[in-house]
Amino acid sequence: MDAIKGNINSILNGYKQFTIPVYQRTYSWGIEQCEKLWNDIIEMQKNNRVGHFVGSIVNIAEQNMPTGVQKYMIIDGQQRMTTLTLLLIAIRDYGYKNEQDKSINPDGINGMCIKNEYAVGEEKYKMLLTQNDKEVLIKLIDRAPIDGVKSSKIIDNYNFFMKKIDSKELLPIQILEGIGKLQIVNITLDRTQDDPQLIFESLNSTGMDLSKSDLIRNYILMGLNPDEQESIYKNYWYPMEILFDYNKQSWLMDKFFKHFLTFKYGKIPVESKIYEEFKNHYKDKSYEAIVKLSDELYKCAKYYTNIYYANSGDKALDNIFRDIKSLNMDVASPLLIKVYYDYENNIISKNEFMEILSLCENYVFRRAICEIPTNSLNKTFNVAVRSIKDNDYVNSIKAFFVILDSYKRMPLDDEFVKELKNRDIYNMRIRNYILSKFENFNNKSHITIENFTVEHIMPQNKNLSEAWKKDLGENYREIQKEYLHKIGNLTLTAYNSEMSDRSFQEKLNMTGGFKESALRLNSYVVKQTTWNKNTIDERANELCELAKSIWQYPELSEEEKNKFLSKNEDEIYSIDSYEYINEDNIVLYKALDKRILNISPDVKREFKKLYIAYKFESNFVDIVPQKSKLRLTVNMKYEDVIDPYGICIDVTNKSTWGNGEIEIYYDDINMLDNIMDIIKQSYDKQYLSVL
């Protein structure tokens, strides 16, 4: 390894070419980073400082060439190298455009820092990027027209520097001198002695600069030879990258990898550990294994982005995907990727796929209307993936949602209708989704919701007209306050501003009024002659009845449901099933059982073969009956418990029945309050984890 302090001129000067390997991320510096670099130059020059350190560049020298261009592969520092090259190109172009300014020698800049004079083909460029960035940078270097590029940070940053140069905050020669004062440590590795992968991970150990998807791409490709890297990148990785919108690429790809790992392995990775989890699961770095993995990643990424962007090309599917996006259902992605995968592989039909998508949508929407917290949804959809039975695919998913209870439940019709009728729909984020679903259900002529605005039939203005006061009756203030934003009083119109606070009769009969509306949402409204509490209620009832069909509860017979119920151990085991439950400890058990179940209605008790489990999200305490006492296993780390009573025993890494690192022996009823304090700590830990 050789480390030499220098500047961009000394690094680029000579017959050299710096290339970016395909496993590196594309150029990603934005205006913010360019502004910082520019300000560093301004401050340095205005304060007459002799230099400013901007970082290091790590590269691998390819085989030494006795003649021709010496090539270096950059493994760290491509962002600053590319940005400095763009600034040099901008200064050069200023020189070409302003020939009267003799302080700038554009040909000299070109020959020393941008191009290798007399070289041919791609060797004439001192910097070569990857994919689209490569083409754009070459066109900038060659001063060629750039057409057909929708979005490029290369172009954005070049234009930024051109504007800064034209602003004359510094003279162009001062800018060029400032670039030469920027200090860089150039580190060149020896392939035969240095391990690029280890050095790369060491340089990026915090993960602050690179996204999870960047790190994963580098991990997959870095160990392959250059031809294999090129093949994998060209055939799988680059096609996968362009599935993701350019401006959302990093964070959305990171989300995809989290969902992919969850779908594949049934465990939701911690955000900061996605890269480590990926490496743990994919240790085989052979070319054949990487091809297989890359193929699967590309397919699953296509399914994910088809859903996210609603761009599968199938109109029926894309309509559902748009509805899913409206509900912010990204937490359902592990399940949606799984069923999409099975649809594409002919395990389920298109109709079955659409039925499952609608089922997931209905589950999320019913819960949203009933204001059930969403914090555990990611875990619920993860468990759903493991509940699928290939021999009865759709019914197994239906059964999964039907069987859920407590805070995970899918609300039944009665609860759903009651809440839908009485919710403030207008102030919900998803109000447009709700109204468009009512309008478009079983409607071949779909409307585009963006062409309409939400209309309050009874107006929002607190200063109601005499006509409205008459329609609503003497309690008009209370009726307006109670019913204003409810579903019975909301509709869609293209004439919202024209309708304003007009009377109901005027809204019916005006140009563009309800009687001229072809919207189904207004079919009840146009039949009325007045609008009051009764008509709002009646319309709400009609819409709520329709809602039961739109967001349908799964239809499943008791016989079908029972097929998927896991073996009910409560029916097999009871407190009397345990050998060591006797008159000595039954009193202890009953007192403790009552106190644990009283913690919350969400606490569930299950009699297992060898112990009694108490669950919230999972077991938080287990009871193992013994001859004259009860042994409790508390599901917490021993180091986390607060035990002023000295009753907890550390059983970390010891084999015991039950779940957790803490044991308590309960043989005296007077211990009950102290024991409950410890148990409550375990319950609270689980409860807070789902908030």
XYZ file of C-alpha atoms in Angstrom:
691
model
C 0.000 0.000 0.000
C 1.395 3.401 -1.004
C -0.034 6.631 0.405
C 1.004 9.926 -1.210
C -0.219 13.396 -0.331
C -0.992 15.482 -3.407
C -3.714 17.380 -5.229
C -6.146 16.603 -8.027
C -3.706 17.924 -10.637
C -0.880 15.607 -9.556
C -3.254 12.635 -9.311
C -4.710 13.140 -12.812
C -1.577 14.392 -14.539
C 0.105 11.848 -16.783
C -1.103 9.010 -18.961
C -3.639 7.695 -16.421
C -7.201 6.510 -16.289
C -9.343 6.074 -13.177
C -12.283 3.677 -13.515
C -15.197 2.918 -11.222
C -15.981 -0.788 -10.725
C -19.554 -1.860 -11.423
C -20.130 -2.806 -7.782
C -19.716 0.842 -6.720
C -22.838 2.981 -6.407
C -23.557 5.472 -9.136
C -22.547 9.088 -8.652
C -24.693 10.388 -5.813
C -23.352 13.700 -4.552
C -25.986 16.404 -4.685
C -25.984 20.192 -4.682
C -25.433 20.239 -0.899
C -22.053 18.474 -1.179
C -21.047 20.584 -4.201
C -21.931 23.753 -2.313
C -19.722 22.668 0.592
C -16.782 22.012 -1.756
C -17.329 25.384 -3.459
C -17.510 27.215 -0.110
C -14.294 25.525 1.030
C -12.545 26.896 -2.073
C -14.021 30.399 -1.585
C -13.042 30.509 2.097
C -9.528 29.197 1.374
C -8.895 31.754 -1.371
C -10.406 34.752 0.415
C -8.373 33.983 3.546
C -5.195 33.277 1.563
C -4.835 29.810 3.087
C -2.215 27.549 1.531
C -4.382 24.455 1.370
C -7.436 22.512 2.478
C -7.681 18.733 3.035
C -10.695 17.179 1.264
C -10.153 13.483 1.940
C -8.538 10.398 0.474
C -8.825 8.289 -2.649
C -8.213 4.548 -2.502
C -7.472 2.746 -5.749
C -5.956 -0.457 -7.086
C -3.310 -0.196 -9.778
C -3.931 -2.535 -12.660
C -0.931 -4.316 -14.179
C 1.827 -1.799 -14.888
C 1.950 -0.864 -18.554
C 5.412 -0.073 -20.014
C 3.630 2.070 -22.591
C 0.114 3.429 -22.909
C -2.385 4.440 -20.255
C -1.879 3.268 -16.648
C -5.239 2.274 -15.196
C -6.457 2.513 -11.622
C -9.695 1.135 -10.175
C -11.156 3.419 -7.481
C -12.649 1.550 -4.534
C -13.213 4.592 -2.317
C -13.379 8.302 -3.107
C -15.161 8.244 -6.451
C -17.640 10.916 -5.306
C -14.991 13.591 -4.653
C -12.927 12.544 -7.705
C -15.967 12.819 -9.982
C -17.048 16.126 -8.432
C -13.586 17.669 -8.858
C -13.563 16.443 -12.466
C -16.931 18.181 -13.049
C -15.533 21.399 -11.576
C -12.484 21.150 -13.860
C -14.758 20.553 -16.884
C -16.817 23.606 -15.885
C -13.666 25.777 -15.635
C -12.460 24.419 -18.986
C -15.802 25.194 -20.645
C -15.737 28.694 -19.183
C -12.371 29.125 -20.922
C -13.725 27.945 -24.272
C -16.736 30.259 -23.985
C -14.693 33.269 -22.844
C -11.672 33.306 -25.113
C -10.931 36.913 -24.111
C -10.057 35.690 -20.574
C -6.461 34.614 -21.177
C -6.003 33.564 -17.545
C -7.694 30.244 -18.314
C -6.079 27.787 -20.726
C -8.878 25.326 -21.561
C -6.665 23.129 -23.745
C -4.134 22.898 -20.928
C -6.822 21.831 -18.411
C -8.154 19.328 -20.933
C -4.765 17.777 -21.628
C -3.566 17.599 -18.037
C -6.696 16.744 -16.012
C -9.535 15.598 -18.272
C -8.181 13.742 -21.327
C -5.178 11.619 -22.250
C -3.880 13.304 -25.380
C -3.236 10.987 -28.330
C -4.918 8.001 -26.647
C -7.737 6.300 -28.580
C -11.111 4.854 -27.697
C -12.170 5.046 -24.057
C -8.535 5.289 -22.922
C -8.536 8.984 -23.805
C -10.760 9.761 -20.780
C -9.030 10.159 -17.420
C -12.265 9.315 -15.562
C -14.660 6.531 -16.579
C -17.854 6.068 -14.586
C -20.442 3.291 -14.835
C -23.610 2.881 -16.911
C -25.616 6.088 -17.563
C -23.139 8.196 -15.594
C -20.378 7.045 -17.938
C -22.232 8.170 -21.060
C -23.197 11.544 -19.576
C -19.682 12.322 -18.321
C -18.118 11.385 -21.677
C -20.529 13.742 -23.461
C -19.598 16.549 -21.077
C -15.896 15.868 -21.641
C -16.392 15.810 -25.430
C -18.694 18.865 -25.299
C -21.311 16.825 -27.159
C -25.111 17.380 -27.009
C -26.790 15.541 -24.130
C -30.243 14.352 -25.164
C -32.773 12.002 -23.616
C -31.427 12.146 -20.038
C -34.347 12.737 -17.687
C -32.389 13.121 -14.464
C -28.670 13.172 -13.779
C -26.684 14.475 -10.841
C -23.708 14.706 -13.207
C -25.562 17.358 -15.252
C -27.111 19.041 -12.200
C -23.737 19.487 -10.503
C -21.967 20.597 -13.687
C -24.656 23.277 -14.170
C -24.270 24.296 -10.503
C -20.541 24.881 -10.971
C -21.066 26.764 -14.249
C -23.474 29.169 -12.505
C -21.049 29.663 -9.625
C -18.185 30.434 -12.017
C -20.375 32.872 -13.974
C -21.339 34.642 -10.727
C -17.701 35.888 -10.471
C -17.641 35.449 -6.687
C -14.015 34.593 -7.421
C -12.101 35.167 -10.611
C -11.897 31.968 -12.685
C -8.102 31.879 -12.240
C -8.590 32.052 -8.461
C -10.985 29.082 -8.677
C -8.454 27.107 -10.707
C -5.709 27.948 -8.203
C -8.039 26.952 -5.372
C -8.674 23.546 -6.958
C -4.916 23.038 -7.072
C -4.647 23.795 -3.337
C -7.142 21.075 -2.351
C -5.115 18.365 -0.637
C -5.859 14.683 -1.232
C -4.181 11.546 0.087
C -3.898 9.094 -2.794
C -3.717 5.497 -1.517
C -2.762 2.855 -4.055
C -3.198 -0.830 -3.146
C -1.308 -3.856 -4.374
C -3.641 -6.679 -5.480
C -1.095 -9.293 -4.419
C -0.812 -7.977 -0.848
C -3.942 -5.979 0.036
C -7.527 -7.259 0.397
C -9.834 -4.688 -1.283
C -13.006 -6.101 0.357
C -11.613 -5.802 3.896
C -10.224 -2.326 3.207
C -13.530 -1.225 1.665
C -15.549 -2.473 4.669
C -13.095 -0.843 7.062
C -13.410 2.504 5.261
C -17.233 2.225 5.362
C -17.589 0.461 8.706
C -20.083 2.971 10.077
C -22.364 2.618 7.053
C -22.927 6.384 7.164
C -21.842 7.145 3.613
C -23.206 4.112 1.812
C -26.789 2.880 1.791
C -27.595 -0.724 2.694
C -28.198 -1.515 -0.971
C -24.788 -0.038 -1.885
C -23.080 -2.256 0.676
C -24.981 -5.335 -0.481
C -24.143 -4.682 -4.133
C -20.475 -4.274 -3.261
C -20.530 -7.460 -1.172
C -22.086 -9.469 -4.008
C -19.819 -8.207 -6.789
C -16.488 -7.308 -5.227
C -15.243 -10.894 -4.870
C -15.843 -11.781 -8.531
C -13.380 -11.290 -11.345
C -13.991 -8.254 -13.608
C -15.739 -10.239 -16.374
C -18.068 -11.904 -13.866
C -18.767 -8.546 -12.214
C -19.664 -7.024 -15.566
C -21.968 -9.936 -16.419
C -23.845 -9.873 -13.091
C -24.133 -6.089 -13.101
C -25.251 -5.845 -16.712
C -27.739 -8.730 -16.632
C -29.179 -8.439 -13.126
C -28.066 -5.589 -10.890
C -28.324 -2.633 -13.251
C -31.749 -3.776 -14.573
C -32.801 -4.036 -10.916
C -31.520 -0.541 -10.079
C -33.461 1.095 -12.903
C -36.682 -0.442 -11.549
C -36.392 2.090 -8.716
C -37.032 5.779 -9.312
C -33.724 7.645 -9.579
C -34.456 10.085 -6.745
C -35.784 7.378 -4.406
C -33.345 4.656 -5.367
C -31.231 4.289 -2.221
C -33.899 4.419 0.477
C -36.457 2.432 -1.498
C -33.928 -0.284 -2.371
C -32.981 -0.448 1.304
C -36.648 -1.027 2.159
C -36.838 -3.695 -0.518
C -33.887 -5.616 0.945
C -35.489 -5.514 4.389
C -38.726 -6.949 2.974
C -36.834 -9.519 0.883
C -34.975 -10.867 3.933
C -38.224 -10.944 5.920
C -40.052 -12.804 3.127
C -37.222 -15.316 2.710
C -36.279 -16.027 6.314
C -39.249 -15.079 8.477
C -37.390 -12.605 10.680
C -37.691 -8.823 10.383
C -34.137 -7.470 10.377
C -33.257 -4.459 12.496
C -32.817 -1.438 10.216
C -29.159 -0.952 11.114
C -28.383 -4.666 10.660
C -29.790 -5.297 7.165
C -26.336 -5.585 5.594
C -25.048 -7.922 8.325
C -28.170 -10.093 8.073
C -27.733 -10.325 4.311
C -24.121 -11.430 4.655
C -25.090 -14.056 7.239
C -27.582 -15.630 4.849
C -25.483 -15.407 1.683
C -21.972 -16.580 2.431
C -21.502 -18.547 -0.778
C -19.686 -16.102 -3.080
C -19.202 -18.507 -5.984
C -20.248 -17.210 -9.387
C -23.015 -19.819 -9.707
C -24.472 -18.884 -6.301
C -24.309 -15.164 -7.121
C -26.119 -15.715 -10.451
C -28.904 -17.620 -8.678
C -29.203 -14.982 -5.953
C -29.120 -12.073 -8.405
C -31.845 -13.643 -10.512
C -34.093 -14.037 -7.471
C -33.358 -10.503 -6.268
C -34.217 -9.039 -9.668
C -37.526 -10.918 -9.863
C -38.563 -9.932 -6.340
C -37.497 -6.313 -6.911
C -39.681 -6.276 -10.022
C -42.657 -7.520 -8.008
C -41.981 -4.942 -5.282
C -41.651 -1.983 -7.663
C -44.639 -3.107 -9.742
C -46.697 -2.808 -6.562
C -45.038 0.366 -5.293
C -45.326 2.273 -8.568
C -48.462 0.446 -9.857
C -46.691 -0.144 -13.176
C -47.077 -3.853 -13.875
C -48.770 -3.095 -17.204
C -51.848 -5.082 -16.131
C -54.718 -2.614 -15.677
C -56.654 -4.706 -13.146
C -53.584 -5.363 -11.005
C -52.388 -1.771 -11.190
C -55.775 -0.524 -9.943
C -55.358 -2.661 -6.821
C -51.695 -1.657 -6.469
C -52.720 2.020 -6.486
C -55.232 1.348 -3.715
C -52.558 -0.471 -1.713
C -50.222 2.502 -2.157
C -52.985 4.865 -0.990
C -53.184 2.931 2.278
C -49.398 3.064 2.872
C -49.264 -0.725 3.010
C -45.507 -1.108 2.673
C -45.495 -3.202 5.869
C -47.396 -5.881 3.939
C -44.593 -6.193 1.358
C -43.130 -9.528 2.563
C -46.525 -11.183 2.048
C -47.244 -9.312 -1.199
C -43.851 -10.276 -2.663
C -44.508 -13.899 -1.698
C -47.939 -14.107 -3.356
C -46.720 -12.166 -6.429
C -43.843 -14.644 -6.719
C -46.278 -17.563 -6.553
C -48.605 -15.928 -9.087
C -45.739 -15.460 -11.549
C -44.746 -19.094 -11.015
C -48.299 -20.348 -11.693
C -48.870 -21.597 -8.157
C -51.948 -19.376 -7.916
C -54.137 -17.874 -10.642
C -54.551 -14.184 -11.397
C -58.013 -14.189 -9.805
C -56.610 -15.784 -6.654
C -53.762 -13.259 -6.601
C -56.216 -10.371 -6.884
C -58.413 -11.870 -4.176
C -55.445 -12.047 -1.782
C -54.394 -8.477 -2.602
C -57.930 -7.265 -1.890
C -58.038 -9.282 1.323
C -54.862 -7.557 2.565
C -56.251 -4.166 1.529
C -59.534 -4.850 3.316
C -57.719 -5.954 6.474
C -55.671 -2.752 6.638
C -58.600 -0.467 5.762
C -61.051 -1.966 8.265
C -58.431 -1.567 10.995
C -57.758 2.050 9.952
C -61.471 2.912 10.172
C -61.651 1.279 13.606
C -58.502 3.132 14.725
C -56.636 -0.019 15.705
C -52.924 0.784 16.192
C -50.726 -0.178 13.242
C -47.471 -0.746 15.125
C -47.588 -4.545 14.980
C -48.722 -4.865 11.342
C -45.232 -5.706 10.071
C -45.109 -8.695 12.424
C -48.622 -9.772 11.460
C -47.847 -9.817 7.730
C -44.583 -11.627 8.392
C -46.437 -14.381 10.252
C -48.983 -14.497 7.402
C -46.233 -15.576 4.983
C -45.520 -18.628 7.164
C -49.231 -19.479 7.418
C -49.771 -20.147 3.712
C -50.740 -23.712 2.794
C -49.979 -24.495 -0.838
C -52.726 -27.119 -1.041
C -55.421 -24.577 -0.059
C -53.661 -21.282 -0.725
C -56.391 -18.635 -0.605
C -58.386 -20.180 2.217
C -55.279 -20.497 4.382
C -54.725 -16.714 4.095
C -58.413 -16.022 4.714
C -58.286 -18.223 7.805
C -55.166 -16.465 9.029
C -56.933 -13.079 9.072
C -60.203 -14.469 10.448
C -58.465 -16.201 13.365
C -56.547 -13.096 14.473
C -57.934 -11.555 17.633
C -57.382 -8.712 20.081
C -55.279 -5.840 18.669
C -54.404 -7.928 15.594
C -58.026 -8.549 14.638
C -59.789 -7.869 11.373
C -62.904 -5.967 12.507
C -66.200 -7.732 11.873
C -68.994 -6.018 9.945
C -70.786 -4.623 12.997
C -67.693 -2.883 14.377
C -66.581 -1.734 10.923
C -69.973 -0.261 9.938
C -70.439 1.496 13.278
C -67.027 3.167 13.074
C -67.308 4.037 9.369
C -70.643 5.730 9.908
C -69.404 7.805 12.839
C -65.792 8.608 11.862
C -64.617 12.040 10.781
C -63.869 10.881 7.224
C -63.092 14.323 5.822
C -59.992 14.798 7.978
C -58.606 11.337 7.315
C -55.519 11.193 5.067
C -57.252 8.520 2.976
C -60.546 10.368 2.369
C -60.006 10.504 -1.406
C -59.246 6.796 -1.443
C -62.488 6.078 0.423
C -64.688 8.180 -1.841
C -63.070 6.865 -5.032
C -63.611 3.280 -3.847
C -67.302 3.987 -3.286
C -67.570 5.544 -6.738
C -65.540 2.977 -8.680
C -66.799 -0.244 -7.090
C -68.195 -2.501 -9.846
C -68.047 0.490 -12.175
C -66.584 -0.063 -15.644
C -66.229 3.699 -16.127
C -63.624 4.445 -13.468
C -63.258 8.068 -12.437
C -59.937 9.739 -11.713
C -60.277 11.134 -8.209
C -57.819 13.952 -8.938
C -60.394 15.499 -11.294
C -62.803 16.086 -8.393
C -62.839 17.727 -4.986
C -64.592 16.661 -1.803
C -67.890 18.454 -1.298
C -69.713 18.900 2.011
C -73.392 18.698 1.073
C -74.302 20.483 4.308
C -71.684 23.284 4.139
C -68.783 23.899 6.528
C -69.538 27.586 7.079
C -70.733 28.029 10.663
C -72.860 30.971 9.545
C -75.497 28.854 7.866
C -78.070 30.470 5.588
C -81.703 30.642 6.606
C -82.511 27.924 4.057
C -80.030 25.547 5.733
C -81.289 26.413 9.209
C -84.805 25.573 8.076
C -83.735 22.223 6.524
C -81.734 21.199 9.589
C -84.233 22.355 12.196
C -83.845 24.140 15.492
C -80.795 22.022 16.497
C -78.926 23.027 13.335
C -75.724 23.962 15.195
C -75.455 20.585 16.942
C -76.356 18.710 13.743
C -73.755 20.588 11.707
C -71.078 19.961 14.331
C -71.885 16.243 14.649
C -72.509 15.309 10.997
C -70.408 17.756 8.965
C -67.381 15.521 8.238
C -69.116 12.130 8.337
C -69.460 9.890 5.301
C -73.188 10.587 4.928
C -72.493 14.279 4.241
C -69.531 13.914 1.860
C -69.485 13.504 -1.901
C -67.421 14.444 -4.965
C -67.914 17.288 -7.422
C -66.059 19.243 -10.054
C -67.978 22.372 -8.990
C -66.896 22.782 -5.385
C -66.223 26.530 -5.549
C -69.488 27.160 -7.431
C -71.532 25.204 -4.894
C -69.869 26.879 -1.928
C -72.448 27.497 0.851
C -75.526 27.445 -1.389
C -78.784 25.905 -0.233
C -79.453 22.255 -0.917
C -82.016 23.117 -3.617
C -79.501 25.326 -5.385
C -76.818 22.634 -5.221
C -79.280 20.196 -6.761
C -80.432 22.334 -9.665
C -77.538 24.670 -10.559
C -75.392 24.210 -13.666
C -73.032 21.386 -12.757
C -75.192 20.599 -9.732
C -76.019 17.196 -8.314
C -78.836 16.551 -10.791
C -76.367 16.934 -13.667
C -73.817 14.672 -11.994
C -73.230 11.195 -13.377
C -71.416 10.105 -10.210
C -72.867 7.121 -8.383
C -72.020 8.805 -5.084
C -74.767 11.301 -5.863
C -77.456 8.802 -6.847
C -79.131 9.023 -3.414
C -78.606 12.774 -3.143
C -80.459 13.659 -6.371
C -83.594 11.884 -5.149
C -83.921 14.151 -2.095
C -85.796 17.412 -1.777
C -84.210 18.462 1.505
C -81.000 17.650 3.383
C -81.020 17.098 7.129
C -80.026 14.727 9.916
C -82.342 11.978 8.663
C -81.133 12.033 5.061
C -77.497 12.125 6.168
C -78.113 9.097 8.382
C -80.021 7.274 5.661
C -77.296 7.917 3.067
C -74.626 6.848 5.570
C -76.490 3.589 6.139
C -76.642 2.953 2.387
C -72.935 3.655 1.958
C -72.014 1.509 4.963
C -74.010 -1.374 3.556
C -72.113 -0.957 0.280
C -68.832 -0.755 2.236
C -69.358 -4.305 3.510
C -69.158 -5.471 -0.097
C -66.294 -3.198 -1.118
C -64.060 -4.040 1.860
C -65.446 -7.514 2.329
C -64.826 -9.640 5.399
C -63.421 -13.048 4.331
C -66.088 -15.654 3.619
C -65.059 -18.870 5.299
C -67.258 -21.634 6.702
C -66.634 -22.916 10.199
C -65.509 -26.214 8.694
C -62.968 -24.437 6.470
C -61.840 -22.244 9.353
C -61.328 -25.191 11.688
C -59.028 -26.855 9.165
C -56.513 -24.086 9.714
C -56.824 -23.628 13.440
C -53.601 -24.757 15.072
C -54.080 -27.524 17.563
C -55.841 -25.939 20.508
C -53.761 -26.971 23.476
C -56.246 -25.414 25.882
C -58.622 -28.261 24.937
C -55.920 -30.911 25.320
C -54.306 -29.607 28.491
C -55.751 -27.884 31.513
C -54.447 -27.068 34.977
C -55.407 -30.586 36.029
C -53.109 -32.099 33.404
C -49.938 -31.312 35.334
C -48.567 -34.034 37.600
C -47.301 -31.638 40.249
C -50.356 -29.415 40.630
C -51.679 -30.286 44.064
C -53.272 -28.805 47.151
C -49.915 -27.301 48.166
C -49.452 -25.124 45.090
C -52.924 -24.756 43.515
C -53.664 -21.784 45.777
C -50.402 -20.153 44.710
C -51.248 -20.814 41.048
C -54.829 -19.452 41.181
C -53.740 -16.232 42.896
C -50.918 -15.662 40.392
C -53.042 -16.648 37.360
C -55.727 -14.116 38.317
C -53.198 -11.308 38.742
C -51.448 -12.021 35.414
C -54.703 -12.164 33.429
C -55.789 -8.886 35.023
C -52.773 -7.054 33.563
C -54.660 -6.568 30.278
C -57.484 -8.093 28.210
C -54.809 -8.771 25.569
C -53.013 -11.286 27.799
C -53.618 -14.856 26.627
C -53.040 -18.022 28.638
C -52.053 -21.286 26.953
C -51.670 -24.637 28.688
C -48.665 -26.360 27.137
C -47.491 -29.898 27.694
C -44.840 -28.953 30.260
C -45.691 -25.400 31.304
C -48.365 -22.696 31.291
C -47.614 -19.777 28.968
C -48.867 -16.190 29.300
C -48.618 -14.197 26.085
C -48.984 -10.691 24.749
C -46.962 -10.425 21.533
C -45.174 -13.629 22.631
C -44.580 -15.371 25.967
C -43.699 -12.909 28.720
C -43.851 -15.400 31.613
C -44.183 -19.190 31.872
C -45.157 -21.268 34.910
C -43.711 -24.748 35.473
C -45.590 -26.598 38.277
C -43.337 -28.409 40.787
C -44.122 -30.560 43.838
C -44.563 -27.845 46.430
C -43.926 -24.663 44.490
C -44.102 -23.013 41.063
C -41.045 -22.231 38.940
C -41.503 -19.087 36.852
C -39.478 -18.258 33.744
C -39.596 -14.542 32.931
C -38.899 -13.614 29.289
C -36.359 -10.826 29.811
C -32.613 -10.464 29.750
C -31.253 -10.839 33.260
C -29.247 -7.629 32.857
C -32.450 -5.648 32.138
C -34.519 -6.643 35.165
C -34.910 -4.358 38.194
C -35.046 -6.707 41.188
C -34.839 -4.959 44.579
C -36.210 -8.148 46.220
C -33.385 -10.498 45.221
C -35.804 -13.137 43.910
C -34.518 -13.408 40.294
C -32.081 -16.148 39.291
C -29.871 -15.773 36.196
C -30.369 -18.811 33.904
C -28.743 -17.268 30.827
C -27.419 -19.999 28.502
C -28.915 -22.721 30.705
C -31.373 -25.285 29.342
C -34.789 -24.884 31.004
C -38.441 -25.282 30.125
C -39.962 -21.918 29.305
C -38.685 -18.739 27.687
C -36.270 -16.196 29.121
C -33.115 -15.664 31.149
C -34.762 -15.228 34.571
C -36.181 -17.812 36.967
C -38.196 -17.193 40.118
C -39.284 -19.856 42.626
C -42.721 -19.098 44.068
C -43.580 -20.968 47.257
C -45.130 -18.319 49.491
C -48.287 -16.305 48.804
C -46.606 -13.300 50.440
C -44.209 -13.157 47.462
C -47.061 -12.386 45.066
C -46.726 -8.587 44.908
C -42.958 -8.743 44.371
C -43.306 -11.427 41.696
C -45.960 -9.403 39.882
C -43.602 -6.408 39.816
C -41.023 -8.523 37.910
C -43.663 -10.058 35.584
C -45.098 -6.611 34.824
C -41.625 -5.458 33.706
C -41.557 -8.280 31.126
C -45.094 -7.474 29.930
C -44.344 -3.731 29.685
C -41.229 -4.434 27.615
C -43.309 -6.348 25.046
C -46.121 -3.801 25.109
C -43.765 -0.877 24.457
C -42.057 -2.765 21.612
C -45.288 -2.741 19.556
C -46.148 0.918 20.171
